[in-house]
Short mmCIF file of N, CA and C in Angstrom, two decimals:
data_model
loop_
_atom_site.label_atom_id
_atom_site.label_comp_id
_atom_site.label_asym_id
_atom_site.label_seq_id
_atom_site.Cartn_x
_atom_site.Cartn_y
_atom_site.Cartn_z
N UNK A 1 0.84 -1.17 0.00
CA UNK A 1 0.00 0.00 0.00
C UNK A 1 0.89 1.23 0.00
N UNK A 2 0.68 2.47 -0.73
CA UNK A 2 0.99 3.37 -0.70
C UNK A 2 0.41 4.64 -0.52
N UNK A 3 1.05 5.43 0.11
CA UNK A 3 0.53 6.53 0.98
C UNK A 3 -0.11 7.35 -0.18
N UNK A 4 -1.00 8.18 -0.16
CA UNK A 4 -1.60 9.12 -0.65
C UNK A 4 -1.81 10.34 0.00
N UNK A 5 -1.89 11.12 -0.96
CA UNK A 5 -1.59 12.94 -0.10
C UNK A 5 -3.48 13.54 -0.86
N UNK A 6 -4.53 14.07 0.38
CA UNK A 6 -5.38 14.51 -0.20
C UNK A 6 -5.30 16.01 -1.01
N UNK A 7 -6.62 16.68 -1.28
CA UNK A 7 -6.37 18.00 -1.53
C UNK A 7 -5.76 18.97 -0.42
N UNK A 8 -6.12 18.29 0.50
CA UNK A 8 -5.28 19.76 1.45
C UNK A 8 -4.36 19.02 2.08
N UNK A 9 -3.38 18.10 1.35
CA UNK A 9 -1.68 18.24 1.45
C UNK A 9 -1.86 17.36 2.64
N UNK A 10 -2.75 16.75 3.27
CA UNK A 10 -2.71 15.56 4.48
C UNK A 10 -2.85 14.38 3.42
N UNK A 11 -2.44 13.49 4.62
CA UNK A 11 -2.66 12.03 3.70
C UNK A 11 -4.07 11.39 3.95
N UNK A 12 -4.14 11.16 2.54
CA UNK A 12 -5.36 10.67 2.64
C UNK A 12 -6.15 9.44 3.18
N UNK A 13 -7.39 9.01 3.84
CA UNK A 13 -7.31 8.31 4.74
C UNK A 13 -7.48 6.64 3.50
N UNK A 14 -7.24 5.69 4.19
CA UNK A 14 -7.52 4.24 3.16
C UNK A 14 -9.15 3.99 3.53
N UNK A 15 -10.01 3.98 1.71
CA UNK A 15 -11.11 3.54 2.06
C UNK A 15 -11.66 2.31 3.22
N UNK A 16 -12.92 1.80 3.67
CA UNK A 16 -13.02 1.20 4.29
C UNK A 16 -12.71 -0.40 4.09
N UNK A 17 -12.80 -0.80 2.40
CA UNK A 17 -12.02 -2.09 2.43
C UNK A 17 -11.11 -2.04 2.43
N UNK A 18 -10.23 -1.37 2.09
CA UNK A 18 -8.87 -1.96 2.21
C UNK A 18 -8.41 -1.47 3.97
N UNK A 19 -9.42 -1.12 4.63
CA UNK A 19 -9.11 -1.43 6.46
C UNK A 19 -9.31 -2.80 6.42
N UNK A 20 -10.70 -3.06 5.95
CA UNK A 20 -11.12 -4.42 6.14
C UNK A 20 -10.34 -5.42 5.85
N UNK A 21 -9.65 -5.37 4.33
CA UNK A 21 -8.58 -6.21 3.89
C UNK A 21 -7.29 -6.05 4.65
N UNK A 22 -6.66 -4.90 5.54
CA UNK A 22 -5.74 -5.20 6.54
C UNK A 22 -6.00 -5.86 7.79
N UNK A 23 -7.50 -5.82 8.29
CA UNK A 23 -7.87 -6.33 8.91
C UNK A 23 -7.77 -8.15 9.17
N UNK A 24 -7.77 -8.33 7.66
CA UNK A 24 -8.41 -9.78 7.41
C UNK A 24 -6.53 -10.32 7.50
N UNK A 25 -5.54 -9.41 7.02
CA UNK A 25 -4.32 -10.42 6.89
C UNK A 25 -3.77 -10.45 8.07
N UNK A 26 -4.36 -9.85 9.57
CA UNK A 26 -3.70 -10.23 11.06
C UNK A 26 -4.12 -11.39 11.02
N UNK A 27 -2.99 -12.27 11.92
CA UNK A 27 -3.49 -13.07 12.41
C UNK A 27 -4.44 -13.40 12.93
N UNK A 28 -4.82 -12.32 14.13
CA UNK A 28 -6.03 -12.42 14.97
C UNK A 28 -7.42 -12.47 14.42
N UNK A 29 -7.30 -11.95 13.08
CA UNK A 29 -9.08 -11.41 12.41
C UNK A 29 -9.07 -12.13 11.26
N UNK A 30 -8.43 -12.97 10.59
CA UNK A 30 -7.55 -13.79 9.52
C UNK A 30 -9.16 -14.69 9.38
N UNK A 31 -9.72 -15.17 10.44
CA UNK A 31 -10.56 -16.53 10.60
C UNK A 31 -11.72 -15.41 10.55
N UNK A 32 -12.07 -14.05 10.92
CA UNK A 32 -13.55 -13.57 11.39
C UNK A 32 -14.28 -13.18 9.67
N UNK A 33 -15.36 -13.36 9.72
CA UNK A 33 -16.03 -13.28 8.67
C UNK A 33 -16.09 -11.63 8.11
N UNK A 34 -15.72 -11.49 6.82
CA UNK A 34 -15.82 -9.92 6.12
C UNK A 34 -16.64 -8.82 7.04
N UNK A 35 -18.11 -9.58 6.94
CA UNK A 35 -19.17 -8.63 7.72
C UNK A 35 -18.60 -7.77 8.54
N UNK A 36 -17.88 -8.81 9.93
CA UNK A 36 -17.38 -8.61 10.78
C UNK A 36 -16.48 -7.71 11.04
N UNK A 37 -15.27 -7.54 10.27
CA UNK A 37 -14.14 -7.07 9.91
C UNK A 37 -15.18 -5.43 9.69
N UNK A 38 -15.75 -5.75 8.77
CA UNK A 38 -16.27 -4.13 7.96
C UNK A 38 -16.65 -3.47 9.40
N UNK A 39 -17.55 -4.30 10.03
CA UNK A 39 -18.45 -3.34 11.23
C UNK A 39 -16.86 -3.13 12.37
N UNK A 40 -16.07 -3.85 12.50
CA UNK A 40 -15.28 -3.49 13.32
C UNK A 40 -14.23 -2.32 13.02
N UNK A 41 -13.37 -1.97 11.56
CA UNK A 41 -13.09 -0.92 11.07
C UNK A 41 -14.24 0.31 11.04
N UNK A 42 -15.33 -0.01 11.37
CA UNK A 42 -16.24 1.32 10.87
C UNK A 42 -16.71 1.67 11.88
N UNK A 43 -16.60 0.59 13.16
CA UNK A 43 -16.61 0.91 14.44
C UNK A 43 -15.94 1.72 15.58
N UNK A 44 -14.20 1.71 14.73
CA UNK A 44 -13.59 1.80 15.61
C UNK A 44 -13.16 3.31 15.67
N UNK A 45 -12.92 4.03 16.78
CA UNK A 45 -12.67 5.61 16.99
C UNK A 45 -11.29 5.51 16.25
N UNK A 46 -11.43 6.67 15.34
CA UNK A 46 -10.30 7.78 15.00
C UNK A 46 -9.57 8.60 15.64
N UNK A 47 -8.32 8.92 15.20
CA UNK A 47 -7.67 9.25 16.13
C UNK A 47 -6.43 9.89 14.82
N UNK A 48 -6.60 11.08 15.26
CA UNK A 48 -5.21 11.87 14.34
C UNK A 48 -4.18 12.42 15.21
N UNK A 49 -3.19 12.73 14.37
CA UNK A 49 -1.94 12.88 15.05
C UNK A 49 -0.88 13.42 14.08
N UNK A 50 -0.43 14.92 14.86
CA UNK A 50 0.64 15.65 14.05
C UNK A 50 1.65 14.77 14.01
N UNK A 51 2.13 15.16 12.91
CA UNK A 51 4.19 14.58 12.73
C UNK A 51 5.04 14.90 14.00
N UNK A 52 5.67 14.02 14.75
CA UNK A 52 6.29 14.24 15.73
C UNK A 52 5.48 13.96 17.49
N UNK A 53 4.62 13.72 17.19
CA UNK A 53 3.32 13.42 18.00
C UNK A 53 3.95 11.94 19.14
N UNK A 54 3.98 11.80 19.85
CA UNK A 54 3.98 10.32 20.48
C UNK A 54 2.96 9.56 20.94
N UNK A 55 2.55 9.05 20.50
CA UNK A 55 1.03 8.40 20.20
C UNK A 55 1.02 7.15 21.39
N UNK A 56 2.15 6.02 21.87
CA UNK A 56 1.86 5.01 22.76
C UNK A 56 3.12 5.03 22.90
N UNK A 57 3.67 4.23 24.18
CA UNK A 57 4.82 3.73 24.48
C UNK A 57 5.04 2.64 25.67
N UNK A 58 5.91 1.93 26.65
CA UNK A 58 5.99 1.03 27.44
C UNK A 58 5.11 1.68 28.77
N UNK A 59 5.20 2.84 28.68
CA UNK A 59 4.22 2.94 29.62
C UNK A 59 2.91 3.28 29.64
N UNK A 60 2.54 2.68 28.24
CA UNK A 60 1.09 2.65 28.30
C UNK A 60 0.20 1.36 28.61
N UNK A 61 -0.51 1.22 29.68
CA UNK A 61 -0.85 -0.02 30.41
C UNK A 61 -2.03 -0.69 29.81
N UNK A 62 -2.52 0.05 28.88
CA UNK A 62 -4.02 0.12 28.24
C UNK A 62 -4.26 0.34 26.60
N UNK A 63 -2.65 0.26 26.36
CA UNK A 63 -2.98 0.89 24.81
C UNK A 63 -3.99 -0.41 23.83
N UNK A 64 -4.49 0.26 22.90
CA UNK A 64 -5.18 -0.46 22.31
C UNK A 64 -4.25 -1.25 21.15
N UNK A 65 -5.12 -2.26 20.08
CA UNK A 65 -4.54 -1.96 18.63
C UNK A 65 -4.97 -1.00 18.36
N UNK A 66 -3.75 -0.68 17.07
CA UNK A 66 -4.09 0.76 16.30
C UNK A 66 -3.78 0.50 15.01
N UNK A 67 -4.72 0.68 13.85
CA UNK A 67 -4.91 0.63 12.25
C UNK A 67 -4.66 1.72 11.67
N UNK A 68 -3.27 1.86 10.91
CA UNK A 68 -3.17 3.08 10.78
C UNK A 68 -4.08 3.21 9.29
N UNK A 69 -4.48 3.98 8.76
CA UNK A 69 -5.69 4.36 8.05
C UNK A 69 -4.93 5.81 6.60
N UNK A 70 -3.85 6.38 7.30
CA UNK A 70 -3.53 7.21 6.58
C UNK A 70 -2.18 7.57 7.43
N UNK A 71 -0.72 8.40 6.47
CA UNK A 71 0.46 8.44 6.78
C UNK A 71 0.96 7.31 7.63
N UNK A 72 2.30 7.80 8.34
CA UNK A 72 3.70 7.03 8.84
C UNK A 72 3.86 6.98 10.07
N UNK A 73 3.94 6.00 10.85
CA UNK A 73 4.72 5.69 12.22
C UNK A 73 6.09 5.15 12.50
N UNK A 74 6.66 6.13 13.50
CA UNK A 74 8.01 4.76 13.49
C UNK A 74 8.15 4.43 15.05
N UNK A 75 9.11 3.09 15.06
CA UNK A 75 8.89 2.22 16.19
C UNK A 75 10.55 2.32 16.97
N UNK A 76 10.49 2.98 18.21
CA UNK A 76 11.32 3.16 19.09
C UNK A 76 11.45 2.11 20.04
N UNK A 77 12.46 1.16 20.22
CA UNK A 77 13.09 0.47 19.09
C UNK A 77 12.88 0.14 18.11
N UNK A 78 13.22 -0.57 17.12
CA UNK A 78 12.58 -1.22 15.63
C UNK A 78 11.82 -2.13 16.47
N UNK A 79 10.69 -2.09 15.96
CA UNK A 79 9.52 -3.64 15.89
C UNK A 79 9.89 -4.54 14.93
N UNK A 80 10.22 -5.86 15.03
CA UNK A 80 10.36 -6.60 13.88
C UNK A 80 10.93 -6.02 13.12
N UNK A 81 11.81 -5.61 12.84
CA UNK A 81 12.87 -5.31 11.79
C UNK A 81 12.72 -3.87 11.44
N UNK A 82 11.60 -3.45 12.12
CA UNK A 82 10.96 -2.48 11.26
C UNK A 82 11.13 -1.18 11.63
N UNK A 83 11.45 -0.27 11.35
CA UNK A 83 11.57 1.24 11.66
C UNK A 83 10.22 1.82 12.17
N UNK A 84 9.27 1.81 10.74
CA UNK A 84 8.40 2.43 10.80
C UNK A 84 7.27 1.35 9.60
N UNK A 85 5.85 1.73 10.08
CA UNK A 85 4.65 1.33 9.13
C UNK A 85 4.28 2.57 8.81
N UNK A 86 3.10 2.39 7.86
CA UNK A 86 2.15 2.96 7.47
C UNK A 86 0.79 2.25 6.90
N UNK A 87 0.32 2.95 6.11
CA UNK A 87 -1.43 2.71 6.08
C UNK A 87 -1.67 1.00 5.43
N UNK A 88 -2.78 0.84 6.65
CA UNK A 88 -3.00 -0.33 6.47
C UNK A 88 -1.94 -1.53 7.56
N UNK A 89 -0.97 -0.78 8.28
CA UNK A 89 -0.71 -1.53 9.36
C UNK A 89 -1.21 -2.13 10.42
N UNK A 90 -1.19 -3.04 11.18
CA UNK A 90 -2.05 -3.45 12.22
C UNK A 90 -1.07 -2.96 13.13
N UNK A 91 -0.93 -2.89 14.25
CA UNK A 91 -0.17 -2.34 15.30
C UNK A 91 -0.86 -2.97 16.65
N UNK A 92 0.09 -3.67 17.94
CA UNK A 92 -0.33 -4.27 18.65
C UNK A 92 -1.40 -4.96 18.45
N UNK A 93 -1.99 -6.39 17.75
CA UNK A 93 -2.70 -7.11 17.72
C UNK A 93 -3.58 -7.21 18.64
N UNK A 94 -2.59 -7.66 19.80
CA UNK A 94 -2.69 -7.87 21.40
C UNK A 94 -3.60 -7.47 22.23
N UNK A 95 -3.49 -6.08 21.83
CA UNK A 95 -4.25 -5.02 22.55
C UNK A 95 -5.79 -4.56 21.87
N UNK A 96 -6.31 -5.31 21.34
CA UNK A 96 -7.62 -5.69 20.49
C UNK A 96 -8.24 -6.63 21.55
N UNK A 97 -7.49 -7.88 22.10
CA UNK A 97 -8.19 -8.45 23.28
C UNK A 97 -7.82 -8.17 24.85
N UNK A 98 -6.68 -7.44 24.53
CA UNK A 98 -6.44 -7.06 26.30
C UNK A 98 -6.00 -6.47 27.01
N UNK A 99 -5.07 -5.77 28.17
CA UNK A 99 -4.22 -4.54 27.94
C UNK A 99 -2.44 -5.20 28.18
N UNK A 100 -1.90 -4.93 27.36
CA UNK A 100 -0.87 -5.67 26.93
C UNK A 100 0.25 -4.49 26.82
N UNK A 101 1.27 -3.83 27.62
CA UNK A 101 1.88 -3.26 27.57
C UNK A 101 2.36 -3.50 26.37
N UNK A 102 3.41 -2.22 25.92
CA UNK A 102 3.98 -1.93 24.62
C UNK A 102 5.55 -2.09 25.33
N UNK A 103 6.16 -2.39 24.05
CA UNK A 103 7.86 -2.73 24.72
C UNK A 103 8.43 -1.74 23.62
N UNK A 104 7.79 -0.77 22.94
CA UNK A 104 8.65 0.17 22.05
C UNK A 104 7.22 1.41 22.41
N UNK A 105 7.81 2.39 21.44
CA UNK A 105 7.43 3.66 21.37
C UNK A 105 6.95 3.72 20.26
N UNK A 106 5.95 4.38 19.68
CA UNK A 106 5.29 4.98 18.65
C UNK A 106 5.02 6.36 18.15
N UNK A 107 5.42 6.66 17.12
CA UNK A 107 5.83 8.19 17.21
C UNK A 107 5.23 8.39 16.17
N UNK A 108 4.52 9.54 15.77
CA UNK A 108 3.70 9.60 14.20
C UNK A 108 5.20 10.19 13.43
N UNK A 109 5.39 9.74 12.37
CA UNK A 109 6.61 10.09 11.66
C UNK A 109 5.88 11.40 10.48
N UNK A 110 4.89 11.31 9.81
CA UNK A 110 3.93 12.09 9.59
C UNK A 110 2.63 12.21 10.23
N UNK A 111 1.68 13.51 9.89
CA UNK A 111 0.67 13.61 10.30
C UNK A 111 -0.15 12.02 10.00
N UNK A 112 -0.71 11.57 10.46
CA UNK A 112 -1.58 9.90 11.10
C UNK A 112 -2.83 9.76 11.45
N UNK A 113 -3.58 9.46 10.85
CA UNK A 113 -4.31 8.77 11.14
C UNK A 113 -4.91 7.48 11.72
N UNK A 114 -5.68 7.31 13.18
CA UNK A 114 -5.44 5.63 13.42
C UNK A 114 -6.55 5.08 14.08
N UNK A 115 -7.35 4.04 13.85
CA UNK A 115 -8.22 3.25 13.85
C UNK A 115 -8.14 2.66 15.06
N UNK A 116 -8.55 3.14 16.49
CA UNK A 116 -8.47 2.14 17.61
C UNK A 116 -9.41 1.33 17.70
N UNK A 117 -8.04 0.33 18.48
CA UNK A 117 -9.41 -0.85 17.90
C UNK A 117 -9.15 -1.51 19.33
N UNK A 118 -10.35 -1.59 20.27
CA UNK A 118 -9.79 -1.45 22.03
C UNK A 118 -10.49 -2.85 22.61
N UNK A 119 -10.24 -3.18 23.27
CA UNK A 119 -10.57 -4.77 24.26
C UNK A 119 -12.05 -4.30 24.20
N UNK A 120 -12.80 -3.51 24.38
CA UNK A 120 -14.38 -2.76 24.75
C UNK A 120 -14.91 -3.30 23.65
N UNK A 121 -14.57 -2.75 22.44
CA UNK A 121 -15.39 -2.56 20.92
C UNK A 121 -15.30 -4.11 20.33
N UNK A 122 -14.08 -4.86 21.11
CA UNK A 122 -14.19 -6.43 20.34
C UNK A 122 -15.12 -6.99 21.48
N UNK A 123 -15.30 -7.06 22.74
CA UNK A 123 -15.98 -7.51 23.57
C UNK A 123 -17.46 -6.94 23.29
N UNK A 124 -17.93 -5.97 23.08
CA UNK A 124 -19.21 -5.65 21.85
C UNK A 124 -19.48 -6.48 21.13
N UNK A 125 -18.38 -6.14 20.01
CA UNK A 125 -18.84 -6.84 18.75
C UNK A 125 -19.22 -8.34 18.95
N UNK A 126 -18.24 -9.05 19.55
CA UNK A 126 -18.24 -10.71 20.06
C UNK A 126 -19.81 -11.13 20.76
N UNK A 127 -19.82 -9.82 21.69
CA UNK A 127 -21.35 -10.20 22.17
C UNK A 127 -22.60 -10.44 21.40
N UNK A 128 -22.36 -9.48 19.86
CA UNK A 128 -23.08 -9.79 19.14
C UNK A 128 -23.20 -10.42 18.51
N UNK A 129 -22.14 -10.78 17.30
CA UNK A 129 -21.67 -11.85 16.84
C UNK A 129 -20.41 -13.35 17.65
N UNK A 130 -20.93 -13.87 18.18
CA UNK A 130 -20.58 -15.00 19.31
C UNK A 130 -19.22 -15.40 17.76
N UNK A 131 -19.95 -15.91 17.02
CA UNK A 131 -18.87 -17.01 16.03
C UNK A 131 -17.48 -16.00 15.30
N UNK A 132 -17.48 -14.50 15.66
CA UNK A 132 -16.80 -13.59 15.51
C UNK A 132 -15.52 -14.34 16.61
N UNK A 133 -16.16 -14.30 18.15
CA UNK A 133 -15.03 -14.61 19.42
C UNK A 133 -14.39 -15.63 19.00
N UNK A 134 -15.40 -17.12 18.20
CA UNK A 134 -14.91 -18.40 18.21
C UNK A 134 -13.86 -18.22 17.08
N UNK A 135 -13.90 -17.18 16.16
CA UNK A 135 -12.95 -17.44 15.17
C UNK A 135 -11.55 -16.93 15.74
N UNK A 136 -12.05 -15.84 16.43
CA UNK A 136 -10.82 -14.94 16.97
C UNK A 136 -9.94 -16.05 18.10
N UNK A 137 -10.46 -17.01 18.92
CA UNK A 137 -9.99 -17.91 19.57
C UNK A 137 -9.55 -18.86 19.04
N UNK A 138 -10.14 -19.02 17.88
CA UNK A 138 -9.23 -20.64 16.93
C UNK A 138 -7.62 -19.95 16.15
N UNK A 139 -7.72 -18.45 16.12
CA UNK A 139 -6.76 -18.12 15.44
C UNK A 139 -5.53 -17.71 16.23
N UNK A 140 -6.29 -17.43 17.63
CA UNK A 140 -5.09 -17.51 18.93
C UNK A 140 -4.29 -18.94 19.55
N UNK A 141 -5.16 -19.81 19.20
CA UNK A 141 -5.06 -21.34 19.18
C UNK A 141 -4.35 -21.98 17.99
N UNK A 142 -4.27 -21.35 17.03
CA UNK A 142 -3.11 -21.86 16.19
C UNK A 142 -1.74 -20.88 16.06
N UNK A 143 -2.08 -19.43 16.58
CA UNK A 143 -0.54 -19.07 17.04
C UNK A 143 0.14 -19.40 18.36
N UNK A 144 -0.38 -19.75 19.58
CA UNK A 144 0.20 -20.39 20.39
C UNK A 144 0.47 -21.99 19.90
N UNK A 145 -0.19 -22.89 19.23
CA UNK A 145 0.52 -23.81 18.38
C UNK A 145 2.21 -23.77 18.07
N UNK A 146 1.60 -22.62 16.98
CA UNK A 146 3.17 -22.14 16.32
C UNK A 146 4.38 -22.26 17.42
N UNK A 147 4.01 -21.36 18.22
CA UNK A 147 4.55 -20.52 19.18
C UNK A 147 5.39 -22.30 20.05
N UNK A 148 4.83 -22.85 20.63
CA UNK A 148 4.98 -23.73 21.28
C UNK A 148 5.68 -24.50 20.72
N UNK A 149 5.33 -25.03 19.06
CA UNK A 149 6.76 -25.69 18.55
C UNK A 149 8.15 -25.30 17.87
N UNK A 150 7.70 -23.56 18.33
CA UNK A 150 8.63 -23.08 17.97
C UNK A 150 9.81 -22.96 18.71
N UNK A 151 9.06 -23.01 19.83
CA UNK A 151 9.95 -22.85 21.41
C UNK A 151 11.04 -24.36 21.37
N UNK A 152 10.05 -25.48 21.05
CA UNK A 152 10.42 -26.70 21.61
C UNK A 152 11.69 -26.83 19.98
N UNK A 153 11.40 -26.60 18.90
CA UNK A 153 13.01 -26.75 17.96
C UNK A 153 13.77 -25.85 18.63
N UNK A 154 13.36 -24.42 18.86
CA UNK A 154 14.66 -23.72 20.13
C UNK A 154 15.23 -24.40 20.91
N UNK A 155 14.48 -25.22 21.88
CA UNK A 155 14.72 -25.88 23.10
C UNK A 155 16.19 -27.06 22.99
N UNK A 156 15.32 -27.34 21.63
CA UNK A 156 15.85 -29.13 20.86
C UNK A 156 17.46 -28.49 20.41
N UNK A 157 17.68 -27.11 19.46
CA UNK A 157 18.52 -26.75 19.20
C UNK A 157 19.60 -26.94 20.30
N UNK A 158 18.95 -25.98 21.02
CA UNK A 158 19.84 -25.32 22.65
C UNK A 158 20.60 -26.60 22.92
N UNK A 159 19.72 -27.56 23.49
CA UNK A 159 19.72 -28.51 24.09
C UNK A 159 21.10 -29.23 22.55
N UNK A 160 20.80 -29.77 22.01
CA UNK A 160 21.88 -30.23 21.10
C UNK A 160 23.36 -29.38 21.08
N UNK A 161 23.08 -28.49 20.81
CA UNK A 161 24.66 -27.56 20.63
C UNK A 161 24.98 -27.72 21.89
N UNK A 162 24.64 -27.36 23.07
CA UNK A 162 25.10 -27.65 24.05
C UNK A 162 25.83 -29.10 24.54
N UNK A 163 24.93 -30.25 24.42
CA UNK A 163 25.47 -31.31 24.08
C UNK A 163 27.10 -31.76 23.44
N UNK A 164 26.76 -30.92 22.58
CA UNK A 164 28.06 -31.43 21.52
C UNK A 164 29.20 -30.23 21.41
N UNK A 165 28.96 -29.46 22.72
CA UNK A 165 29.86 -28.65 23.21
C UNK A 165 30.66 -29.55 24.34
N UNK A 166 29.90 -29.60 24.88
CA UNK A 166 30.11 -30.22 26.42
C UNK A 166 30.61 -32.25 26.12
N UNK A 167 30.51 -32.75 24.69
CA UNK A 167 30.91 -33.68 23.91
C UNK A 167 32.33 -33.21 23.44
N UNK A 168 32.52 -32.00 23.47
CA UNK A 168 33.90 -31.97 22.28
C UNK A 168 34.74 -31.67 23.34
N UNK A 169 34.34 -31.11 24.40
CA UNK A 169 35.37 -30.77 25.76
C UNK A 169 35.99 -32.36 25.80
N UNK A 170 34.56 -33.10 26.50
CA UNK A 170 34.97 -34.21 27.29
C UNK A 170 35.98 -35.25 25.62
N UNK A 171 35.94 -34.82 24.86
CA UNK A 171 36.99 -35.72 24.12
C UNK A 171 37.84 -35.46 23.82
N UNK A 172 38.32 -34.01 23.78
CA UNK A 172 39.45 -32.98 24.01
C UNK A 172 40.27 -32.45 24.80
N UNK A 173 40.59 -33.09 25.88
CA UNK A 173 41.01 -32.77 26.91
C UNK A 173 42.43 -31.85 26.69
N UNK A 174 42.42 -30.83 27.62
CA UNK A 174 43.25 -29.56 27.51
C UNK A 174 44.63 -30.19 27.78
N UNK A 175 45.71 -30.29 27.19
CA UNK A 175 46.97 -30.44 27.61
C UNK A 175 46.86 -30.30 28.96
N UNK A 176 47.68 -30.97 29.62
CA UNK A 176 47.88 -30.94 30.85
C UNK A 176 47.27 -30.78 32.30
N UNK A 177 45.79 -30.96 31.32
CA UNK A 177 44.77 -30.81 32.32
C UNK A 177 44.90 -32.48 33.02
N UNK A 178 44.67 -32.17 34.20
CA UNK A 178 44.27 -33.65 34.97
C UNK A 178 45.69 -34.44 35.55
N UNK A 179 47.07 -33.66 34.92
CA UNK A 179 48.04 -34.21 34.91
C UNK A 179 48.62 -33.21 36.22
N UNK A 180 49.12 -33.85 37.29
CA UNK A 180 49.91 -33.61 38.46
C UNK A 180 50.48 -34.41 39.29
#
């Protein structure tokens, strides 16, 4: 996606599908039905923000997700590799179901536009649409999946190199070690 500048020199905001279609490639909303997605982008409060603005950081105990909708953010430290997003980013997933401290800073790099999207408005929506929650839970249920065998080839790694560290000692013995 690329940024767009309106008539009065702000960026212009991203129609409502293509929220919806950023919506749909998180993980978290990946499984919830279009409908869903639409009423939750069209639901969610706006929120602008000059260039230079600091919008969330580690000490925010409550921050929401945030969809950015129009211009640039950048991430104090890098997030994932990343300096900075823009429109059509998802930002803290996390914080869509809960309050999930932030471990970087968010800074509007240009004037911003952003789509909160808060533990309240999904606990709404879910109430209304129930099979909305069940999708959003099968899709948390296959990233802790991930997550878990991702840990355990870490584990398996660790656990091996170490092994065949502590293998190359015991068959290598240091000159003169042991000898007195």
């Amino acid at each position: 996606m690329t940024d767009s500048i309106s008539a009065n020199g702000r960026p212009a905001a991203l129609p409502l599908e293509e929220l919806v279609a950023a919506l749909a490639r998180s993980p978290l909303f990946a499984a919830v039905e279009l409908p869903q997605l639409r009423l939750l982008a069209f639901s969610a409060e706006e929120r602008r923000y000059e260039a230079g603005i600091r919008i969330a950081g580690p000490d925010a105990v409550d921050a929401p997700a945030f969809l950015i909708s129009a211009g640039r953010v950048r991430f104090d430290p890098a997030r994932d590799a990343r300096q900075e997003a823009g429109p059509g980013a998802l930002i803290n997933a996390a914080g869509a179901m809960s309050h999930a401290p932030l471990t970087y800073t968010i800074t509007a790099h240009v004037d911003v536009r952003l789509l909160l999207i808060t533990p309240q408005l999904v606990a709404r929506l879910i109430g209304e649409y129930p099979e909305m929650g069940r999708a959003m839970l099968r899709s948390l249920g296959q990233d802790l999946r991930g997550l878990a065998r991702q840990l355990r080839a870490e584990t398996a790694a660790a656990t091996s190199a170490a092994a065949g560290t502590a293998l190359g000692a015991a068959s290598n013995p240091q000159p003169g070690a042991g000898s007195r």
